XYZ file of C-alpha atoms in Angstrom:
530
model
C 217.334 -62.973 -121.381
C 213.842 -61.313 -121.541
C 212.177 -62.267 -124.938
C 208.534 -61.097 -124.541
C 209.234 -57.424 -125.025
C 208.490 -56.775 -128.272
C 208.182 -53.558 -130.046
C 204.629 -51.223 -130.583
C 202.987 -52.963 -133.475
C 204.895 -55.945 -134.099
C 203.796 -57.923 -131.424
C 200.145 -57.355 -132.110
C 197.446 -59.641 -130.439
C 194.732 -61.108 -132.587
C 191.151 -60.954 -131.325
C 190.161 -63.705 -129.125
C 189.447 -64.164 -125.423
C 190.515 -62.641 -122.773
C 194.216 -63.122 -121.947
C 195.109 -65.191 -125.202
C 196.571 -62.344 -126.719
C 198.976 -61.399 -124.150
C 200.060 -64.791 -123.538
C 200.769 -65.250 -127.828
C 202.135 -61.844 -128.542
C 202.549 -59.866 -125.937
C 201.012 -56.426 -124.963
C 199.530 -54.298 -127.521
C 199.140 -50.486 -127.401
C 196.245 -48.200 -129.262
C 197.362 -46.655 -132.821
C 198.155 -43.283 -133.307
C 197.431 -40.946 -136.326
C 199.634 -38.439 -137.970
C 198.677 -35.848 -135.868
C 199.024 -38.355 -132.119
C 195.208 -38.803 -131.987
C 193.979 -42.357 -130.964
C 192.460 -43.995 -134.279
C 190.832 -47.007 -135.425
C 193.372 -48.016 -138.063
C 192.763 -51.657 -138.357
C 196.213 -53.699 -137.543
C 197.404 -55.189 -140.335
C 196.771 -58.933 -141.363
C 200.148 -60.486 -140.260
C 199.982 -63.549 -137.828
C 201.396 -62.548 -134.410
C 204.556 -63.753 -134.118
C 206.523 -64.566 -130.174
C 210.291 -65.119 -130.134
C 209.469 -68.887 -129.515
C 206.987 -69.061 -132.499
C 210.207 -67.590 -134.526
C 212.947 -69.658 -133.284
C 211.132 -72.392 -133.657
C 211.113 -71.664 -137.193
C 214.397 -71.282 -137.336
C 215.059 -74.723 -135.850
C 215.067 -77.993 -138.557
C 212.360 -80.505 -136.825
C 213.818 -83.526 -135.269
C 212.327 -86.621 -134.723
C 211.515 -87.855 -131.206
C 213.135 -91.245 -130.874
C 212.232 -93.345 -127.827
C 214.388 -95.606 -126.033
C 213.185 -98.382 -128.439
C 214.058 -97.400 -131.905
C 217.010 -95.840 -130.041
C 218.085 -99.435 -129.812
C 217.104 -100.221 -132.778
C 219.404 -97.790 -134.268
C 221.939 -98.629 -132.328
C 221.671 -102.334 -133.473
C 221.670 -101.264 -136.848
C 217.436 -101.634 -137.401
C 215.802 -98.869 -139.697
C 212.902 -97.795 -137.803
C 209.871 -96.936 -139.553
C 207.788 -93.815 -140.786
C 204.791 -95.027 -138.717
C 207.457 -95.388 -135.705
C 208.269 -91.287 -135.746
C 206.296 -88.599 -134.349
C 204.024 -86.706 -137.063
C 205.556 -83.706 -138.479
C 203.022 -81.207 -139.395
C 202.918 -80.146 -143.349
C 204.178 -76.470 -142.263
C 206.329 -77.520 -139.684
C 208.325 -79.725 -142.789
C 208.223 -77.248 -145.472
C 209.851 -74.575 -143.361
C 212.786 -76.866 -141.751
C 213.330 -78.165 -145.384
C 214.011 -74.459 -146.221
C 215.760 -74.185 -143.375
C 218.200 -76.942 -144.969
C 218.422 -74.988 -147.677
C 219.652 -72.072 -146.218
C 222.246 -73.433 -143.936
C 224.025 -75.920 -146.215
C 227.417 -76.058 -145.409
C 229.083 -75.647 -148.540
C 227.142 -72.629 -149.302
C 229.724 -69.752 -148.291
C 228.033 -66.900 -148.820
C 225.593 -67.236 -145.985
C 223.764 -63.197 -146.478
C 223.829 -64.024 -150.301
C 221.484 -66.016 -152.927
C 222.957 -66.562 -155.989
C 220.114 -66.309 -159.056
C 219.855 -68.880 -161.569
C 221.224 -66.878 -164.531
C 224.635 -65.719 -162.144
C 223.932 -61.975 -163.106
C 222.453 -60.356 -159.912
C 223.146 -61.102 -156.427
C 219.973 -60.737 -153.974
C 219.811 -60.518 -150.432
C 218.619 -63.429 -148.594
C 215.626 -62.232 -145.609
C 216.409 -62.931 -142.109
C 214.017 -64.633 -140.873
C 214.055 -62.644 -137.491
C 216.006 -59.278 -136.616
C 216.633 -58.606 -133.076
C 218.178 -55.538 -131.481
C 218.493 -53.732 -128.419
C 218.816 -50.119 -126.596
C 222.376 -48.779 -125.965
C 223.397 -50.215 -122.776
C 220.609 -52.383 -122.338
C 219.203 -55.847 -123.309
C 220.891 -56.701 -126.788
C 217.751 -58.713 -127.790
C 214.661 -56.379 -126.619
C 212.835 -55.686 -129.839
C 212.032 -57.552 -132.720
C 211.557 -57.221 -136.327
C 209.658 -60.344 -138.598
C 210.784 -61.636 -141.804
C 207.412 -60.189 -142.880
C 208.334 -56.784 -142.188
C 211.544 -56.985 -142.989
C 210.799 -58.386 -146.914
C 208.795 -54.806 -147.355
C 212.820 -53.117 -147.441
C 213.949 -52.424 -150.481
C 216.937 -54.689 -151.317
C 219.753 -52.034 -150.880
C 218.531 -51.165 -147.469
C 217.892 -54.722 -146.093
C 221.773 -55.119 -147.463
C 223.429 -52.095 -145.548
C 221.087 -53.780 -142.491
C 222.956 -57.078 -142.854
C 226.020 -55.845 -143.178
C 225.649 -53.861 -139.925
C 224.673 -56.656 -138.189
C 225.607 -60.290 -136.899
C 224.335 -63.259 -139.136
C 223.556 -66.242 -137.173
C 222.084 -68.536 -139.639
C 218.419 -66.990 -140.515
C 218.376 -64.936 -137.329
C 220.200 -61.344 -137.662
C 221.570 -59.791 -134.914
C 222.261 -56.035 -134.125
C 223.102 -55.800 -130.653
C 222.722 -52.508 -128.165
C 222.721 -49.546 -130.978
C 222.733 -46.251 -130.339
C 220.186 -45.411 -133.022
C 217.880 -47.986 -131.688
C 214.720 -45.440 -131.269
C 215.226 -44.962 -135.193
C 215.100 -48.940 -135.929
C 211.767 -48.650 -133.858
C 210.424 -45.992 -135.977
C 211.600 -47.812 -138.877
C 209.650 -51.051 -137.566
C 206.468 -49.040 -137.195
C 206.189 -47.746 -140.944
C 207.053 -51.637 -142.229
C 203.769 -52.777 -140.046
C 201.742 -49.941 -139.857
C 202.349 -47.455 -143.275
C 203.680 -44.944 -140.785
C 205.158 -43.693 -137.683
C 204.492 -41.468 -135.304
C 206.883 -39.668 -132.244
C 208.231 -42.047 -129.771
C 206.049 -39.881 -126.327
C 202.448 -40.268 -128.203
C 201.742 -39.163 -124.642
C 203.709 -35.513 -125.479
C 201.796 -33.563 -127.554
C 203.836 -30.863 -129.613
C 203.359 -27.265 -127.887
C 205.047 -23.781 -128.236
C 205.274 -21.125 -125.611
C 203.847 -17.943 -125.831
C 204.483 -14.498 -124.269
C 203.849 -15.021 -120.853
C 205.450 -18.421 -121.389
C 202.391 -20.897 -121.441
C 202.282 -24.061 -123.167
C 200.174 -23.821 -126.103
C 199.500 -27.103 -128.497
C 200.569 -26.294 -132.066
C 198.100 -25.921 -134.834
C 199.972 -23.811 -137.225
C 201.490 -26.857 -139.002
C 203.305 -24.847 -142.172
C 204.329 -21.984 -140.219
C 207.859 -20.330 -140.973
C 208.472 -18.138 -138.162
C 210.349 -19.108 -135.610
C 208.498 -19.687 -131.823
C 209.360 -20.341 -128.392
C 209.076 -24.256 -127.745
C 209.424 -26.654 -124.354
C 212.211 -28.928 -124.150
C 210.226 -32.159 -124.803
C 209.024 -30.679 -128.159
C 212.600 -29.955 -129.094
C 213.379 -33.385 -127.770
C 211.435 -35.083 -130.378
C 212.491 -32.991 -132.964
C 215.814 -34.113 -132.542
C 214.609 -37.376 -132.987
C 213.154 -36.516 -135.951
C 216.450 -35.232 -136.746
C 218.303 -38.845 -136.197
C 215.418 -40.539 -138.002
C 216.399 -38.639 -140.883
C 220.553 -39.324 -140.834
C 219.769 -42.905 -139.936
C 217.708 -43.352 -143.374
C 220.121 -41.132 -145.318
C 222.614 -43.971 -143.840
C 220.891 -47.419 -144.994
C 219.657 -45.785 -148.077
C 215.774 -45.836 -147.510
C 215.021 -42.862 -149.744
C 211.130 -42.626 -149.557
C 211.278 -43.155 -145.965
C 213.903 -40.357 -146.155
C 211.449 -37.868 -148.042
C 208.955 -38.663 -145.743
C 211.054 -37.571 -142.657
C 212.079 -34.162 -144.483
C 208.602 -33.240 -145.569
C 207.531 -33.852 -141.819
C 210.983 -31.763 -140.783
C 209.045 -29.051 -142.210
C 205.533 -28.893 -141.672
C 205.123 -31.004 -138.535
C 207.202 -29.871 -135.846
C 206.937 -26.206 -134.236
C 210.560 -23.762 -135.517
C 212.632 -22.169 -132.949
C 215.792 -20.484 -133.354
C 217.673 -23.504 -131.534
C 215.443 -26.085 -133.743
C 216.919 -23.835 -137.494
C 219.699 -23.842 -136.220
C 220.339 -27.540 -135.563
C 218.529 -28.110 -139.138
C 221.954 -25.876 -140.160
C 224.617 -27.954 -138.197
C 223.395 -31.197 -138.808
C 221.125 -31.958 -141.872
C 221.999 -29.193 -144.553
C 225.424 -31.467 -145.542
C 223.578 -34.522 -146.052
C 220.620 -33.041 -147.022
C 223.208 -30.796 -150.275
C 224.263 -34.810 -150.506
C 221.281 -36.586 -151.108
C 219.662 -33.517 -153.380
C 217.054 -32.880 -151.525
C 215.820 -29.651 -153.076
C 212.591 -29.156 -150.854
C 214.161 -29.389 -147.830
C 217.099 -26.970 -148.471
C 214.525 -24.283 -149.837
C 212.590 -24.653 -146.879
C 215.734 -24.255 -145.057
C 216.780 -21.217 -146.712
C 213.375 -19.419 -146.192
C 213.619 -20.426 -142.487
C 217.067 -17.942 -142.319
C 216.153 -15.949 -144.201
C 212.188 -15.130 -142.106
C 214.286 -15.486 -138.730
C 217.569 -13.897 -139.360
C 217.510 -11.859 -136.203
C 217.154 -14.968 -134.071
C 219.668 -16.658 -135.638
C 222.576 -14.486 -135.780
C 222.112 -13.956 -132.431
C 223.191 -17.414 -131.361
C 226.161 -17.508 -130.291
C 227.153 -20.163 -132.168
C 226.398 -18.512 -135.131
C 229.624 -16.591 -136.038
C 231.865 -19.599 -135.858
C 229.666 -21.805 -138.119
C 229.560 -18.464 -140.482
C 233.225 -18.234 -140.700
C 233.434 -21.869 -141.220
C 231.146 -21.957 -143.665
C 232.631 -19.169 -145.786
C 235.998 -20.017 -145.769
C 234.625 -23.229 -147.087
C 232.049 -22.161 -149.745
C 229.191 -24.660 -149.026
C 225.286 -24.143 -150.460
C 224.497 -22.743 -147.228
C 227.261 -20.283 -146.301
C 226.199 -17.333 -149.258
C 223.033 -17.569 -147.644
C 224.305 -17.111 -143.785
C 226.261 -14.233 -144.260
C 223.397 -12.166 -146.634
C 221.809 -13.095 -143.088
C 224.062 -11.363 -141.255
C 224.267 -8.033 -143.430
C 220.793 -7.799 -144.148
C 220.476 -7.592 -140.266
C 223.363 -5.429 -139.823
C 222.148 -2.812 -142.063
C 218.530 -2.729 -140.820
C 220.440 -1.939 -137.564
C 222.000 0.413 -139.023
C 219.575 2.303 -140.747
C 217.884 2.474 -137.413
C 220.708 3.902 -135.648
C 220.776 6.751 -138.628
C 217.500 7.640 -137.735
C 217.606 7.660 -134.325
C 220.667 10.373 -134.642
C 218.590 12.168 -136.946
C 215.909 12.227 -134.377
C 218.270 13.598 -131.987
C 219.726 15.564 -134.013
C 217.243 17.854 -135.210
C 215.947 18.811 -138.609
C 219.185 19.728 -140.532
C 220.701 15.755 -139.936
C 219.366 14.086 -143.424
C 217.207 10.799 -142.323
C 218.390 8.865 -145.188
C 221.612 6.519 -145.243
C 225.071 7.732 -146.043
C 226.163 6.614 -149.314
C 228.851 4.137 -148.866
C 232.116 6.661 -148.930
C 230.433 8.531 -145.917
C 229.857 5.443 -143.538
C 231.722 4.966 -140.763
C 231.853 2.456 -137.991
C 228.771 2.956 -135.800
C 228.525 2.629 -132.032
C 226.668 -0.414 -130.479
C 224.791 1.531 -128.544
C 223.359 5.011 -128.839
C 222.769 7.485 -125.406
C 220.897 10.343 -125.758
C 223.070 13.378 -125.377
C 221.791 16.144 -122.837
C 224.285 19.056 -124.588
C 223.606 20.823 -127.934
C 225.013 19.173 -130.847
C 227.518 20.892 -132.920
C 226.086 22.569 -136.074
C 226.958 21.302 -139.170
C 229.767 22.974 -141.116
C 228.433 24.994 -143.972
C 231.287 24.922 -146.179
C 230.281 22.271 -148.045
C 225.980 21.935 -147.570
C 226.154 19.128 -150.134
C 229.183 16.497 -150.456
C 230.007 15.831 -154.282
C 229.719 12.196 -155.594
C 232.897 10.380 -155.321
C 232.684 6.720 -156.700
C 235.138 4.533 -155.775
C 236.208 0.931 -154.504
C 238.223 2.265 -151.680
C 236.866 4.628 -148.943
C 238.912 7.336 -147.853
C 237.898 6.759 -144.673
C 240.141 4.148 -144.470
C 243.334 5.868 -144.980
C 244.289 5.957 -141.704
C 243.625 1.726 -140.807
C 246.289 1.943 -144.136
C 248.902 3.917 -142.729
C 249.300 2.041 -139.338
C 249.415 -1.178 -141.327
C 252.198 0.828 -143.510
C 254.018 1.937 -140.327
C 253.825 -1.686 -138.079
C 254.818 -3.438 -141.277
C 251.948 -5.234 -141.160
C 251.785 -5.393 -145.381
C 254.048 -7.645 -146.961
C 254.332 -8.816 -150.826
C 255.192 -12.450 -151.617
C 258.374 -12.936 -153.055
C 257.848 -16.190 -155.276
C 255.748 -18.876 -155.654
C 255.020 -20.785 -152.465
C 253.103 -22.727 -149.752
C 253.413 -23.125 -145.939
C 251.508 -24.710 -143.039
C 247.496 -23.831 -143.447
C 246.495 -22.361 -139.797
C 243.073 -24.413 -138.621
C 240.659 -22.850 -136.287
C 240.175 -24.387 -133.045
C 242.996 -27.189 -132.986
C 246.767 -27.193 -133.268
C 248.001 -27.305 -136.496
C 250.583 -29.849 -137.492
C 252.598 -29.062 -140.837
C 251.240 -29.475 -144.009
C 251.247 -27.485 -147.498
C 247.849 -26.050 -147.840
C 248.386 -22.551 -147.801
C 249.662 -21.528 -151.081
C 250.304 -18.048 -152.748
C 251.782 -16.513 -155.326
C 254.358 -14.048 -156.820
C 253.240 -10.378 -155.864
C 250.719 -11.580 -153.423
C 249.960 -9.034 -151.437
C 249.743 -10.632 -147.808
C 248.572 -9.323 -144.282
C 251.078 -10.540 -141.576
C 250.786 -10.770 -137.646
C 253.774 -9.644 -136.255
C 253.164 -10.249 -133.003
C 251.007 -13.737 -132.744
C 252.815 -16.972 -132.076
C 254.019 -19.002 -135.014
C 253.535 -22.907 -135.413
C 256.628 -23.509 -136.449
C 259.413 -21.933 -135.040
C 260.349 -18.437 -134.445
C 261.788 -17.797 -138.303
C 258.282 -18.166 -139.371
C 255.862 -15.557 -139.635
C 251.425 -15.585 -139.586
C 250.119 -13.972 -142.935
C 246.438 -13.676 -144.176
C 245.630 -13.403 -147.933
C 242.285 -12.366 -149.598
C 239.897 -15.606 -148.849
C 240.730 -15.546 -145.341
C 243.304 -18.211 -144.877
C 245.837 -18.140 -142.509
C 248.753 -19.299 -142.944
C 252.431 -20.032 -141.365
C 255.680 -19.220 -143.514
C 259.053 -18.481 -143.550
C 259.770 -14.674 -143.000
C 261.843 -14.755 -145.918
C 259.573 -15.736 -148.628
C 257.957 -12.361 -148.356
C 259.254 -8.743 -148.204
C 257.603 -6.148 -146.596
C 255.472 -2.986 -148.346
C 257.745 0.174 -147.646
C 256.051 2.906 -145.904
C 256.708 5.403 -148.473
C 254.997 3.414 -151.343
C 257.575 3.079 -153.272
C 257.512 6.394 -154.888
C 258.594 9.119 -152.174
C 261.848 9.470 -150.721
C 262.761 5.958 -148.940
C 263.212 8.068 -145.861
C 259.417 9.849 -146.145
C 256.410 7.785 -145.386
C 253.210 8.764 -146.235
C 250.604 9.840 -144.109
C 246.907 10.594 -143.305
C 247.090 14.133 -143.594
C 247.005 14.995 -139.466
C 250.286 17.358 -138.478
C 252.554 15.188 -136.080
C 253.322 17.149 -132.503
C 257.127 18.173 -132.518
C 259.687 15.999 -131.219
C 261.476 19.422 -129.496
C 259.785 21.453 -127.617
C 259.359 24.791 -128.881
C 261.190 28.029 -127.448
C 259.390 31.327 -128.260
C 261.713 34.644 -128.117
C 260.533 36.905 -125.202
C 262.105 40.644 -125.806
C 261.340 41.838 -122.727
C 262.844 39.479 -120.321
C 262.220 39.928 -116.339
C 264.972 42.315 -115.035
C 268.094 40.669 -113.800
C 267.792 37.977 -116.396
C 269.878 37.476 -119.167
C 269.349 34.738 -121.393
C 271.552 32.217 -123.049
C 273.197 32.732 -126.005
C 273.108 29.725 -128.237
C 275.442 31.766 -130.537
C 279.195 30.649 -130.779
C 281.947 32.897 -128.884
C 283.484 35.420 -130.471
C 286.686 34.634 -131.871
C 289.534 36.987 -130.859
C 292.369 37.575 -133.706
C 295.353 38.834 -131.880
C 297.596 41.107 -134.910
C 301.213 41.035 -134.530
């Protein structure tokens, strides 16, 4: 096992001459502002510290005995102080702590009980090791020095995580390791910086060039290169890993540098959507969720066109989290920009007599989603009526006719009682369970012809949040076609004349010589008089 890799700024070496640092603390690398410029930040004031130098702290001094006072011992002679090899005064101290912290009957080995028996602190390691994810367990150490800067509840959710091994703590290959290293460089150095300093932080522009970014606070979104992505990420799992151990200030730190550090694309709000708003709406972190909301709300074109936009949207809605409201005003502030465009652009087509302005919302209809230019004369309008009277109401006539094909596929149906059945989840099969709920006079929508979960007496139905659910057919009835108020054998209708089921004979009196007709009439009947 390789214990001279250390991590960037714990292994520092101390001025001296050449090669003495590299053989005490192994190599050293230049420091690196907030914005990855060299500077000349001074290290900090900590002795170096090797793996050796810190196991052999760890390790209770024992006497050298030579073959002499071996026999003596043997023979039952007490050899004396003179007789031992010196201990040095540090050397002693720390191996009588060392006692101390090992006794036997001590069971608690992470814990330190106070004098007065009413709080319970953490006791330091005196070395943390840890390594990358399928790598060297051991790689990268942190000092007890370092580690005594945590704040108690942190250094405890870092213990319990790990392996105690008397005063050395052990993590093993971890998956988050890059975010222990960034962690490692704040407790030596007040900060940290990106894991590349050798990447700098670029966008692209138009013709696709890499550009370094300057614009530190800007909101609209930009084309990036993969590596800058990359380390936002990482930025990402920095953030989750502190919201994990509890490191709060850290934590802030992180978000505020979420923000105004890293270049925004539409991929990079986006993954600020499906991974940090939920922990973020956990640990109320009010700046970060603004800044959030402002980055939707400036971008909302780029966004919705993601594709996986829709499916988070739904998911989010159904669910009525902080951040769903705010996705789908996203979504129809877009759509109805589009629209208005669209409006105008008939207008323009259309000529003069078109009004530019919107349609109030009884005259909308379902736009195309794309718009040719017709070569032939549009139709003019119909005169009749020049201006429509105002009609206010929460249903559109327009959609009379969705109404009636519901009414005639049966698609409507009431709920009988008070009930429940199997809650339908989006992309997995559901098993049963009672979720789903409605209520007397529930008006439902049913699919008729989807598959059912479970069985075939069961039926799909919909109700007003958007829940789908799987019930028995006969816990709901279906809405007549006729309403309810006609004749049960008249259904309503939109108003458009039905073709004839016969087809229609029209009486010619001048038929074609030599061509008699059939009578449809009945034969005479012939009374025959006595």
């Amino acid at each position: 096992m390789d214990f001279q890799s250390f991590i960037p700024g714990l292994n520092r070496s101390s001025p001296g001459p050449t090669g003495a640092g590299a053989a005490i603390g192994g190599p050293s690398y230049p420091n690196f502002d907030s914005n990855n410029n060299i500077s000349t930040l001074s290290p900090q004031d900590d002795q170096p510290y090797s793996i050796e130098h810190l196991l052999a702290e760890a390790r209770p001094y024992a006497p050298i005995l030579t073959a002499q006072l071996q026999a003596n011992e043997v023979n039952g002679h007490v050899a004396s102080p003179q007789q031992y090899s010196s201990i040095p005064p540090q050397m002693a101290q720390t191996a009588q702590e060392i006692k101390q912290e090992i006794k036997p009957e001590v069971k608690q080995e992470n814990m330190q009980i106070q004098p007065n028996g009413s709080e319970v602190e953490i006791d330091v390691p005196r070395v943390l090791l840890y390594g990358e994810q399928g790598g060297e367990e051991d790689k990268h150490v942190i000092s007890r020095s370092s580690l005594a800067k945590l704040p108690k509840n942190v250094l405890a959710n870092l213990v319990k995580d790990g392996e105690r091994e008397g005063t050395i703590l052990r993590l093993g290959s971890i998956p988050h390791w890059e975010s222990v290293l960034r962690l490692a460089d704040y407790l030596d150095h007040g900060d940290y910086r990106p894991f590349a300093p050798q990447t700098p932080l670029e966008y692209l522009d138009a013709t696709g060039t890499a550009l370094p970014w300057t614009h530190r606070e800007s909101p609209k979104a930009v084309e990036v290169p993969r590596a800058t992505y990359d380390l936002f990420c990482r930025e990402i799992d920095f953030y989750l890993f502190l919201s994990k151990i509890g490191f709060a200030a850290l934590r802030k730190i992180s978000a505020e540098r979420l923000c105004t550090r890293y270049p925004k694309s539409a991929q990079s709000i986006w993954t600020l959507v499906d991974r940090v708003h939920q922990v973020a709406s956990k640990e109320e972190d009010t700046g970060l969720l603004q800044r959030l909301v402002e980055y939707i709300n400036i971008n909302n074109k780029e966004v919705i066109n993601l594709p996986e936009f829709v499916p988070l949207l739904r998911k989010l809605t159904r669910g009525r989290p902080p951040l769903g409201p705010v996705l789908f005003e996203a979504f129809i502030t877009v759509s109805q920009a589009a629209r208005r465009d669209l409006l105008k652009l008939q207008a323009s087509l259309a000529g003069p007599d078109v009004p530019a302005e919107p349609l109030s919302i009884m005259q909308r209809i379902t736009a195309p989603s794309t718009v040719k230019p017709s070569q032939e004369q549009l139709p003019p309008r119909r005169q009749e009526h020049p201006e429509r009277p105002d009609f206010s109401s929460p249903f559109s006539a327009y959609n009379i006719s969705p109404l009636i094909e519901i009414l005639r596929h049966q698609n409507l149906v009431i709920a009988n009682d008070n009930g429940y059945g199997t809650l339908v989840r989006e992309g997995s099969r559901s098993g049963r369970n009672r979720e789903f709920e409605f209520v007397r006079g529930e008006l439902l929508v049913a699919d008729r012809e989807g598959s059912t979960v479970n069985g075939r007496h069961n039926i799909k139905v919909m109700n007003s949040r958007g829940e789908v659910g799987d019930i028995l057919r006969t816990l709901v009835k279906k809405v007549p076609a006729s309403l309810g108020v006609l004749n049960p054998d008249s259904a309503v209708n939109d108003g458009n004349r039905s073709p004839p089921d016969r087809e229609q004979r029209n009486f010619n009196p001048n038929p074609f010589p030599g061509y008699r007709g059939r009578s449809r009439s009945p034969p005479p009947r012939r009374r025959y008089h006595p």
